[in-house]
Short mmCIF file of C-alpha atoms and ligand atoms in Angstrom, two decimals:
data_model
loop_
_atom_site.label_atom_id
_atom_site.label_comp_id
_atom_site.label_asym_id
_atom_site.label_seq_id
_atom_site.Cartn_x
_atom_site.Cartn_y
_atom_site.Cartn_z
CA UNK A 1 65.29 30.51 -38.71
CA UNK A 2 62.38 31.87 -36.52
CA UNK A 3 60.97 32.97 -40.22
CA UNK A 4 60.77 29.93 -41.89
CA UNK A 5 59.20 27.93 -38.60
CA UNK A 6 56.53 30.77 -38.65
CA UNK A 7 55.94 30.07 -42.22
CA UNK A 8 55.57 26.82 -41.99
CA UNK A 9 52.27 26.10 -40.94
CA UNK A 10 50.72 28.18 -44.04
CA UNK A 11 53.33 26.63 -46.56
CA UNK A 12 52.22 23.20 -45.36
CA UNK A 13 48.48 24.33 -45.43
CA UNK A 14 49.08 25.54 -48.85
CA UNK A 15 50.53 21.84 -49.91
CA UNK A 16 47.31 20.37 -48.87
CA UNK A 17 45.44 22.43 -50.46
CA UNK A 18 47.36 21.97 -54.24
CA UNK A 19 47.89 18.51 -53.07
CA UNK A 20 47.11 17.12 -56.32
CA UNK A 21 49.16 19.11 -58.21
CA UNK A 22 52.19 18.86 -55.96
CA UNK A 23 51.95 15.17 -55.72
CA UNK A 24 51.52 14.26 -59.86
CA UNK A 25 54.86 13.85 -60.43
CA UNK A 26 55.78 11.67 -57.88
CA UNK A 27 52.57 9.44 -58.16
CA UNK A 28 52.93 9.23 -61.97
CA UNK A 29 56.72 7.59 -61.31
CA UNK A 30 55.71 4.80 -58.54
CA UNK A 31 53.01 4.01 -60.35
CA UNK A 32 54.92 3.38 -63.50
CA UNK A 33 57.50 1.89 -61.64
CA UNK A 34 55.12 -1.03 -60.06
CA UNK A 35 54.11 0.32 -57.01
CA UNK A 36 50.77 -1.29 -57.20
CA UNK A 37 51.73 -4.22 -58.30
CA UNK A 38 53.77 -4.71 -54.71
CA UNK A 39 56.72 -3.07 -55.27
CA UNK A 40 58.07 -2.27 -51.82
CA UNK A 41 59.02 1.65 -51.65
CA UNK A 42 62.55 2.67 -50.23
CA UNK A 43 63.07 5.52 -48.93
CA UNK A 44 67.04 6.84 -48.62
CA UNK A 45 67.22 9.72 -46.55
CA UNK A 46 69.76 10.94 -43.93
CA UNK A 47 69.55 13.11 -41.42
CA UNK A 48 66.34 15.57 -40.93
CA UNK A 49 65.33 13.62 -44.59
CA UNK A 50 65.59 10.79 -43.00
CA UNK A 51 63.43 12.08 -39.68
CA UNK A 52 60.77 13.40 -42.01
CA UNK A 53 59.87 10.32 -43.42
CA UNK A 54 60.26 8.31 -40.00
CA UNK A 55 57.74 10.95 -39.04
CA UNK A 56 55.00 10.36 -41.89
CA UNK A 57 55.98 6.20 -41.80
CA UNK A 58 52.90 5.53 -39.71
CA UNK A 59 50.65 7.56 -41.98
CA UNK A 60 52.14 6.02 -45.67
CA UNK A 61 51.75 2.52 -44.26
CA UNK A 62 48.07 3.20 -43.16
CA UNK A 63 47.11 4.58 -46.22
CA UNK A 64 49.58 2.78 -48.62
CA UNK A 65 48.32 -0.69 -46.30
CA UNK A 66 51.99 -2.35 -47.61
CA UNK A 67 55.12 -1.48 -45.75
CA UNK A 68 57.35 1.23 -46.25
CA UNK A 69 61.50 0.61 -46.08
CA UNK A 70 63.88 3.68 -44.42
CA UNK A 71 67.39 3.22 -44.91
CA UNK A 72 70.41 5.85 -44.90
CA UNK A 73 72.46 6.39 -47.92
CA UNK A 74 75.33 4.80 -46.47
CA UNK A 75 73.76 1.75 -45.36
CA UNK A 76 72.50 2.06 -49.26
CA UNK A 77 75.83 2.21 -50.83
CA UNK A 78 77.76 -0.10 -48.06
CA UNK A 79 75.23 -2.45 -47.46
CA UNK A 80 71.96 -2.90 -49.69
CA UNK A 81 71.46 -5.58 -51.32
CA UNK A 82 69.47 -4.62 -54.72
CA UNK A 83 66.03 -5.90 -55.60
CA UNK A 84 63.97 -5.74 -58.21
CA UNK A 85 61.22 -5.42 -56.12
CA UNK A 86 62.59 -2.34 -54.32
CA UNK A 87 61.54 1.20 -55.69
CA UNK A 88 64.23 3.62 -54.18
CA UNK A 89 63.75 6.93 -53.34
CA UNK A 90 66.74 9.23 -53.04
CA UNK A 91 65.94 11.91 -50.75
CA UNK A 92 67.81 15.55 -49.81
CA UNK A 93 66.50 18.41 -48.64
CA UNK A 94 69.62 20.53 -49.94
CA UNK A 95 70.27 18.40 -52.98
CA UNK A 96 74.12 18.50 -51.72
CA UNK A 97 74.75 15.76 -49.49
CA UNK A 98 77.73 13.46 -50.79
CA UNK A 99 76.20 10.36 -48.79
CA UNK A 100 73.07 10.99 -51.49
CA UNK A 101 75.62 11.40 -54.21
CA UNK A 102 77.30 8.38 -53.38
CA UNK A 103 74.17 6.00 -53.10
CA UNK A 104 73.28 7.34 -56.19
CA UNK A 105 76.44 7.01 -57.87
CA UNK A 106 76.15 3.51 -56.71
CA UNK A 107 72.71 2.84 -58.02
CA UNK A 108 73.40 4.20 -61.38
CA UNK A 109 76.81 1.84 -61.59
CA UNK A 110 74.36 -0.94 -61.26
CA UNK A 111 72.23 0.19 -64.04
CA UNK A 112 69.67 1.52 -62.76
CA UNK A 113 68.16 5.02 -63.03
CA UNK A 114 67.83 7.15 -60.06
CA UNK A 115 64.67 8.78 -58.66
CA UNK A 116 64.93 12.16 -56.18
CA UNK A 117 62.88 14.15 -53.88
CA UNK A 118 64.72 17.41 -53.40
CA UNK A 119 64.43 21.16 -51.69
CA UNK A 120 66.89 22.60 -54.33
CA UNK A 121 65.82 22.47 -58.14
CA UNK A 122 69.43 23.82 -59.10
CA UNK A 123 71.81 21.16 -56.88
CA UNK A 124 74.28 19.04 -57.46
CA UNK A 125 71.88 15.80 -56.91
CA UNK A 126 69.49 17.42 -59.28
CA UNK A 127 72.21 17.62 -61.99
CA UNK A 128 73.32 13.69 -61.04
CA UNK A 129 69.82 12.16 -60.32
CA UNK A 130 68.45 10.66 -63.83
CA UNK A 131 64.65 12.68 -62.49
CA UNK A 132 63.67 14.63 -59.36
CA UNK A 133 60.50 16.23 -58.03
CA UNK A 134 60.25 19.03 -55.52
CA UNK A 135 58.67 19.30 -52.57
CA UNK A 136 57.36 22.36 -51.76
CA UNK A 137 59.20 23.71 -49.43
CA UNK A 138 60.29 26.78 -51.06
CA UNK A 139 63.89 28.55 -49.86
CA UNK A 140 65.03 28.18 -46.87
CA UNK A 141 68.67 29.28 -46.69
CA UNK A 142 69.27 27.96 -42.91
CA UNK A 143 71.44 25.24 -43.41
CA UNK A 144 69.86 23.48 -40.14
CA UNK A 145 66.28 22.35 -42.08
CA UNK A 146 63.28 23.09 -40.15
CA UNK A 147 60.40 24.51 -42.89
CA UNK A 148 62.31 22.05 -45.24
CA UNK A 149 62.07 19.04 -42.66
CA UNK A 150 58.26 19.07 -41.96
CA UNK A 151 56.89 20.33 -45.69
CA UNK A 152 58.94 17.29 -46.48
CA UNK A 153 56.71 14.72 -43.37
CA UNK A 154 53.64 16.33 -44.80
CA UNK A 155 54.76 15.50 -48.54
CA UNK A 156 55.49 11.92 -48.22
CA UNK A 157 51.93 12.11 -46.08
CA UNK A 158 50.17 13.89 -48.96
CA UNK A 159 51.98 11.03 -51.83
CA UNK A 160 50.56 8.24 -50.00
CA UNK A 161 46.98 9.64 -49.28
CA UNK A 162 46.51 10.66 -53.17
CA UNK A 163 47.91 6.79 -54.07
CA UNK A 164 45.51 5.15 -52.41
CA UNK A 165 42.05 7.54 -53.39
CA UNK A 166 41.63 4.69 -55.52
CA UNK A 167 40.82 2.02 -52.56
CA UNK A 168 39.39 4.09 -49.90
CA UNK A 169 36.17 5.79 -49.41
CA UNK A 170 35.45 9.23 -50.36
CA UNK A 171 34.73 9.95 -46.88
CA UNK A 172 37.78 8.39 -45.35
CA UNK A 173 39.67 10.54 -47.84
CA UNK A 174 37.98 13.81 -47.11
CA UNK A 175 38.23 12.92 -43.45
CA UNK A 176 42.22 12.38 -43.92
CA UNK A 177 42.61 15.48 -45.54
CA UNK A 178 40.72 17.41 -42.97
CA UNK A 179 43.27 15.57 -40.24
CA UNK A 180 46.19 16.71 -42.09
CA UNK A 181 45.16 20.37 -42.57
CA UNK A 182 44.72 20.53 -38.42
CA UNK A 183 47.51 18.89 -37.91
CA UNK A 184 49.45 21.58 -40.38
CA UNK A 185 47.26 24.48 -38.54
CA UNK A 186 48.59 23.12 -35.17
CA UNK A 187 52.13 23.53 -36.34
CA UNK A 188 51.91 27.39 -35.68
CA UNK A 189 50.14 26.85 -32.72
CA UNK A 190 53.06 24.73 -30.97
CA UNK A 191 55.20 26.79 -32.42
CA UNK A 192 53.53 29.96 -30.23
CA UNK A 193 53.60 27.07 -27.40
CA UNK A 194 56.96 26.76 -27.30
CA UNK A 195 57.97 30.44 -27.37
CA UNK A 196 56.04 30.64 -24.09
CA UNK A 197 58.18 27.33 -22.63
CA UNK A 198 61.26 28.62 -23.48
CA UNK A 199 60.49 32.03 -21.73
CA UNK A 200 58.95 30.03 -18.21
CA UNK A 201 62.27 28.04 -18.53
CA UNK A 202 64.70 29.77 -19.38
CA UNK A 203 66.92 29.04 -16.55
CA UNK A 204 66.65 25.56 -17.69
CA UNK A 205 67.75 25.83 -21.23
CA UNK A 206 70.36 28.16 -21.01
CA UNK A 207 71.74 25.85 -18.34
CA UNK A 208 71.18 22.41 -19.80
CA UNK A 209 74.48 19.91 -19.99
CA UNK A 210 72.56 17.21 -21.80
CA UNK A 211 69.32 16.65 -23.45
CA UNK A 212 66.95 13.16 -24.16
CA UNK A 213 64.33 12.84 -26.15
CA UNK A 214 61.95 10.11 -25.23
CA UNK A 215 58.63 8.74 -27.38
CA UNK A 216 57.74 5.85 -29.68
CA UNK A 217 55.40 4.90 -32.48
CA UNK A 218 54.61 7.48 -34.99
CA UNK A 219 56.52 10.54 -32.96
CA UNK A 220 59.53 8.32 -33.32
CA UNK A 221 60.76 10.68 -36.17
CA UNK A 222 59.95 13.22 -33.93
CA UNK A 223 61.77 12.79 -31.08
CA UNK A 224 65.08 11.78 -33.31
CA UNK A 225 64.50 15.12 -34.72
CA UNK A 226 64.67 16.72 -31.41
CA UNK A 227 67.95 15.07 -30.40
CA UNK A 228 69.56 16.54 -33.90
CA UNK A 229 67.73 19.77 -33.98
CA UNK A 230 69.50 20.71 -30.24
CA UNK A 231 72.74 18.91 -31.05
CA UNK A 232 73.50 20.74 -33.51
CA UNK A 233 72.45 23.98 -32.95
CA UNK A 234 72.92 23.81 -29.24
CA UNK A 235 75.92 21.83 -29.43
CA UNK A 236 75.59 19.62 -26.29
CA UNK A 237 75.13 15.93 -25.79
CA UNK A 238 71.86 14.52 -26.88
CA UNK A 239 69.93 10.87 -27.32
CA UNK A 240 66.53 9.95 -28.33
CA UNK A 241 65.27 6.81 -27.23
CA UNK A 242 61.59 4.95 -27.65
CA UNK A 243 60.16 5.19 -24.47
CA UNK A 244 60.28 1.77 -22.94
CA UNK A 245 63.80 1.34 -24.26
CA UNK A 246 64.80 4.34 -22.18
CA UNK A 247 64.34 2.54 -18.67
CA UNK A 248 66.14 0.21 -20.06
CA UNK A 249 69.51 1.07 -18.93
CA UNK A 250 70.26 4.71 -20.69
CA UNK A 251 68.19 5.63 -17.45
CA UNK A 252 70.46 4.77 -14.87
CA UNK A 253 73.19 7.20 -15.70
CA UNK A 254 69.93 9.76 -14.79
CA UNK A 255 71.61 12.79 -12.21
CA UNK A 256 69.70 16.06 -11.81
CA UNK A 257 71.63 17.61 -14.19
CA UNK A 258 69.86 16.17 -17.20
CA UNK A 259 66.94 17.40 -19.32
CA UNK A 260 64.30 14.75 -20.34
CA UNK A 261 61.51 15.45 -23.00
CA UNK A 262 58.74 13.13 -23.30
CA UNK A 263 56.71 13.60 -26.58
CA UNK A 264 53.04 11.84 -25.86
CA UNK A 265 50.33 11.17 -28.67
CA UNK A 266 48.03 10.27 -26.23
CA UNK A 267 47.35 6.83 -27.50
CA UNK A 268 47.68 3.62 -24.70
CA UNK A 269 51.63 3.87 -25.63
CA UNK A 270 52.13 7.29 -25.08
CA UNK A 271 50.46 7.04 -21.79
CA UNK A 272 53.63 4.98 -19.94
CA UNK A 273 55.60 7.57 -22.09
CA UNK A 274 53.54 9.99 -19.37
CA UNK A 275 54.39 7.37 -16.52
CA UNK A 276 58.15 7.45 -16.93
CA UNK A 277 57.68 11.01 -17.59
CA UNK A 278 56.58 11.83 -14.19
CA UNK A 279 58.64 9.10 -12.29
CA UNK A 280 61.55 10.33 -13.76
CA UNK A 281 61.02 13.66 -12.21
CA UNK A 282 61.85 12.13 -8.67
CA UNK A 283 65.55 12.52 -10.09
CA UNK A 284 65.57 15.83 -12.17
CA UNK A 285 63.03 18.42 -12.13
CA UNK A 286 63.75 18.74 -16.05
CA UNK A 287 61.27 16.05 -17.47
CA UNK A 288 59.26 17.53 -19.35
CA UNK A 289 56.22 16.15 -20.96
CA UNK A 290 55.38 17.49 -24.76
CA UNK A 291 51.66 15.72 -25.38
CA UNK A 292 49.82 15.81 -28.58
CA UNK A 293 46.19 17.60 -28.34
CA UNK A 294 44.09 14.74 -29.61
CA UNK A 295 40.95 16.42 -28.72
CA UNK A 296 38.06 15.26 -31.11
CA UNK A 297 37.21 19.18 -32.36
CA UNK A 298 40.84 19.32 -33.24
CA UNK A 299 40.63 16.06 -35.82
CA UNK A 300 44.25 14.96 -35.23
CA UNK A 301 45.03 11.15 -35.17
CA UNK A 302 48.72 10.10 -33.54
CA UNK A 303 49.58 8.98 -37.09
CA UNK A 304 49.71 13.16 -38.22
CA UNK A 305 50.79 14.29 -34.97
CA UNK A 306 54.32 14.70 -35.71
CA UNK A 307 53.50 17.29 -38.29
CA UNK A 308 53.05 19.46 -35.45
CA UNK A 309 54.95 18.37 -32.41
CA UNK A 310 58.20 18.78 -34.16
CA UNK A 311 57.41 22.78 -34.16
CA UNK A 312 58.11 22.76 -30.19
CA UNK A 313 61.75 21.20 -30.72
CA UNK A 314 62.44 23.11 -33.76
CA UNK A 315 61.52 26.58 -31.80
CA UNK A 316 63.37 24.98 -28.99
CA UNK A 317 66.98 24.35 -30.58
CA UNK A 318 66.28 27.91 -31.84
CA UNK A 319 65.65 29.74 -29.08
CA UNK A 320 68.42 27.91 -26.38
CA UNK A 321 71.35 28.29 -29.72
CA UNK A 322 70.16 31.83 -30.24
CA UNK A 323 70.49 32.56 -26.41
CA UNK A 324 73.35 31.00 -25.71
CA UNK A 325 75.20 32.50 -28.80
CA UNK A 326 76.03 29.15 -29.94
CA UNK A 327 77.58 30.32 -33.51
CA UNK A 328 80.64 28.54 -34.14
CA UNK A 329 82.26 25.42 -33.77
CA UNK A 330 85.13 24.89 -31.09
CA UNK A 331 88.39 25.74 -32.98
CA UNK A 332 89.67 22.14 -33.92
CA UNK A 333 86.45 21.46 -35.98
CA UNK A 334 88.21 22.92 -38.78
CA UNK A 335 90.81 21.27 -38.66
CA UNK A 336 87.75 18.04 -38.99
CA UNK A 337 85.91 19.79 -41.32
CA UNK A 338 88.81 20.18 -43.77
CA UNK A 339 89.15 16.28 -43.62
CA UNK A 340 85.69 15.10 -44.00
CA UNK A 341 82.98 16.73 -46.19
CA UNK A 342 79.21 16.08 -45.49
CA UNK A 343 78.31 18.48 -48.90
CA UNK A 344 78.97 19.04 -52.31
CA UNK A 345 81.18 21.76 -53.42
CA UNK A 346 78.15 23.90 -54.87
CA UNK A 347 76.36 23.51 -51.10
CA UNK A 348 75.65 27.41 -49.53
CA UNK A 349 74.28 28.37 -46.42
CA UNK A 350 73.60 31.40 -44.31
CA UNK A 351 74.72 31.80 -40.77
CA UNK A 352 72.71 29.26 -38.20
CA UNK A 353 69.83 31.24 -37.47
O1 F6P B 1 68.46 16.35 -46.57
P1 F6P B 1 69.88 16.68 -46.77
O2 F6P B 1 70.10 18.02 -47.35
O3 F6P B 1 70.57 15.60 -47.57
O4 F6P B 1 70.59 16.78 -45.36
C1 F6P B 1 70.59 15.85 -44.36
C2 F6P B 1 71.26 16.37 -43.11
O5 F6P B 1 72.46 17.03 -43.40
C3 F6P B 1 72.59 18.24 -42.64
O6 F6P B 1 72.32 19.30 -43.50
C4 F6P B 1 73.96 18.36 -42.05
O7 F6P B 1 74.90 18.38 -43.02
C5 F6P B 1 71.56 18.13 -41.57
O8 F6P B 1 71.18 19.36 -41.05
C6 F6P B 1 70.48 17.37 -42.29
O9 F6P B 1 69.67 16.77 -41.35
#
């Protein structure tokens, strides 16, 4: 797992720079579809998916300048009303998830035809989906997504900045695309960051009972990410809240014994995230602030910051999992797991990390 978080600054890098390439596909379909001529885009995603394009929903609406819809697959297939107007995009990292299949399933009975983004060219949503693009991801054969989960932010970044070259100026473009390549450089940067965090507090992490995750605005995504990324690898509690909604009333049940993590951008909203931050540390020593480096030599606007602050959480589940030799479930879980399936048949993974 520590592999493919080191890798993914350069993959991501490497995106940008084939950007047009990588991006064609996609592009060519939501433009044939309508998507200029108002179409609202849909995005169905669950899970990390679902973070990833939480995380780059700030960006696509600045550069898109029209709204962007997130909705799970099983709000999708339980819920959704259909629209013509609505251009849905089916999206799954490992191609195997049977809340996808479903939704799709779903879409298709309705006569429709069925658009994917997907990690895995050879899946079982690839076979069902009526046409899929790839990322660029590459393999990444942990089944708990990290590489996979912020390629996939700085795709749906990348999609939206190459749809609208046609109503910006050249220099706003270049400027963008020199944002996003920092922003992707930074990844490996927070990623050496938070090696050196979990070593200074490693008393802390190997300890820790339960875990929030506490931001707003464009490092929503992020912070949601967080709360999955440690709950399940770490397997202990874990919430993620925006920040103002956080004082009010999750933090009342605050003791000493819980660990608060405060992801800043920096902007005038992130700095009461920095206010609660510190106040909060009159009950548990644990609040730690993660702040985005929005220095002007380092080009990065709050909208691309999540492409990098992600890296400290993902190096974070990793590390406390690792050293707490979190690699199995408690026994009972099987006994779950038999019961309810989350992936297709055909779905492989390696062991955690
Ligand atoms: O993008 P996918 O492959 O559909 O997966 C979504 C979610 O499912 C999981 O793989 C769990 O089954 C999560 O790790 C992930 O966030």
């Amino acid at each position: 797992m520590e592999d493919y978080i080191q890798e993914t600054s350069s993959v991501m890098v490497r995106n940008i720079e084939q950007r047009k390439e990588l991006t064609k596909p996609l592009i060519g379909w939501l433009l044939k579809e309508g998507i200029r001529q108002g179409k609202t885009l849909v995005i169905v995603a669950s899970g990390s998916s679902y973070h990833a394009a939480q995380s780059a929903l700030a960006f696509m609406e600045t550069y898109m300048k029209r709204p962007v819809r997130l909705i799970t697959p099983f709000a999708f297939t339980y819920y959704e009303e259909l629209k013509e107007n609505n251009l849905y995009l089916f999206v799954s990292q490992s191609g195997s998830s049977t809340n996808v299949v479903e939704a799709i399933e779903r879409y298709q009975r309705a006569g429709y035809h069925a658009m994917a983004v997907l990690g895995k060219p050879g899946s079982a949503i690839a076979e069902l989906s009526d046409s899929y693009v790839e990322y660029g991801a590459g393999e990444e054969r942990v089944g708990y997504v990290t590489k996979g989960m912020s390629t996939l932010t700085c795709f749906f970044m990348l999609v939206s900045l190459e749809l609208s070259t046609e109503d910006i100026e050249k220099e706003v473009y270049e400027k963008a695309v020199r944002e996003l390549t920092c922003a992707c450089e930074n990844h490996h940067r927070v990623y050496l960051q938070a090696k050196e965090f979990c070593l200074a507090n490693k008393e802390t992490l190997l300890t820790m009972k339960h875990a929030f995750f506490i931001g707003c605005g464009a490092n929503m995504g992020t912070v949601k990410e967080g709360s999955l990324k440690l709950s399940e690898l770490v397997h202990i509690p874990t919430a993620s809240f925006e920040t103002e909604e956080f004082i009010h009333g999750p933090d009342l049940q605050l003791t000493p014994d819980y660990t608060l993590f405060f992801v800043s951008s920096g902007d005038p909203a992130g700095k009461r995230t920095e206010e609660i931050c510190g106040a909060a540390r009159e009950v548990t020593e644990n609040s730690f602030l993660i702040k985005a480096d929005l220095r002007e030599e380092n080009g990065t606007d709050e909208i691309v910051s999540p492409l990098y602050l992600t890296a400290f959480f993902q190096y974070l589940a990793y590390w406390t999992a690792k050293n707490r030799n979190i690699t199995t479930e408690h026994p009972l879980y099987i006994k779950f797991e038999e019961r309810i399936h989350c992936k297709t048949s055909d779905y492989e993974e390696d062991l955690p990390f």
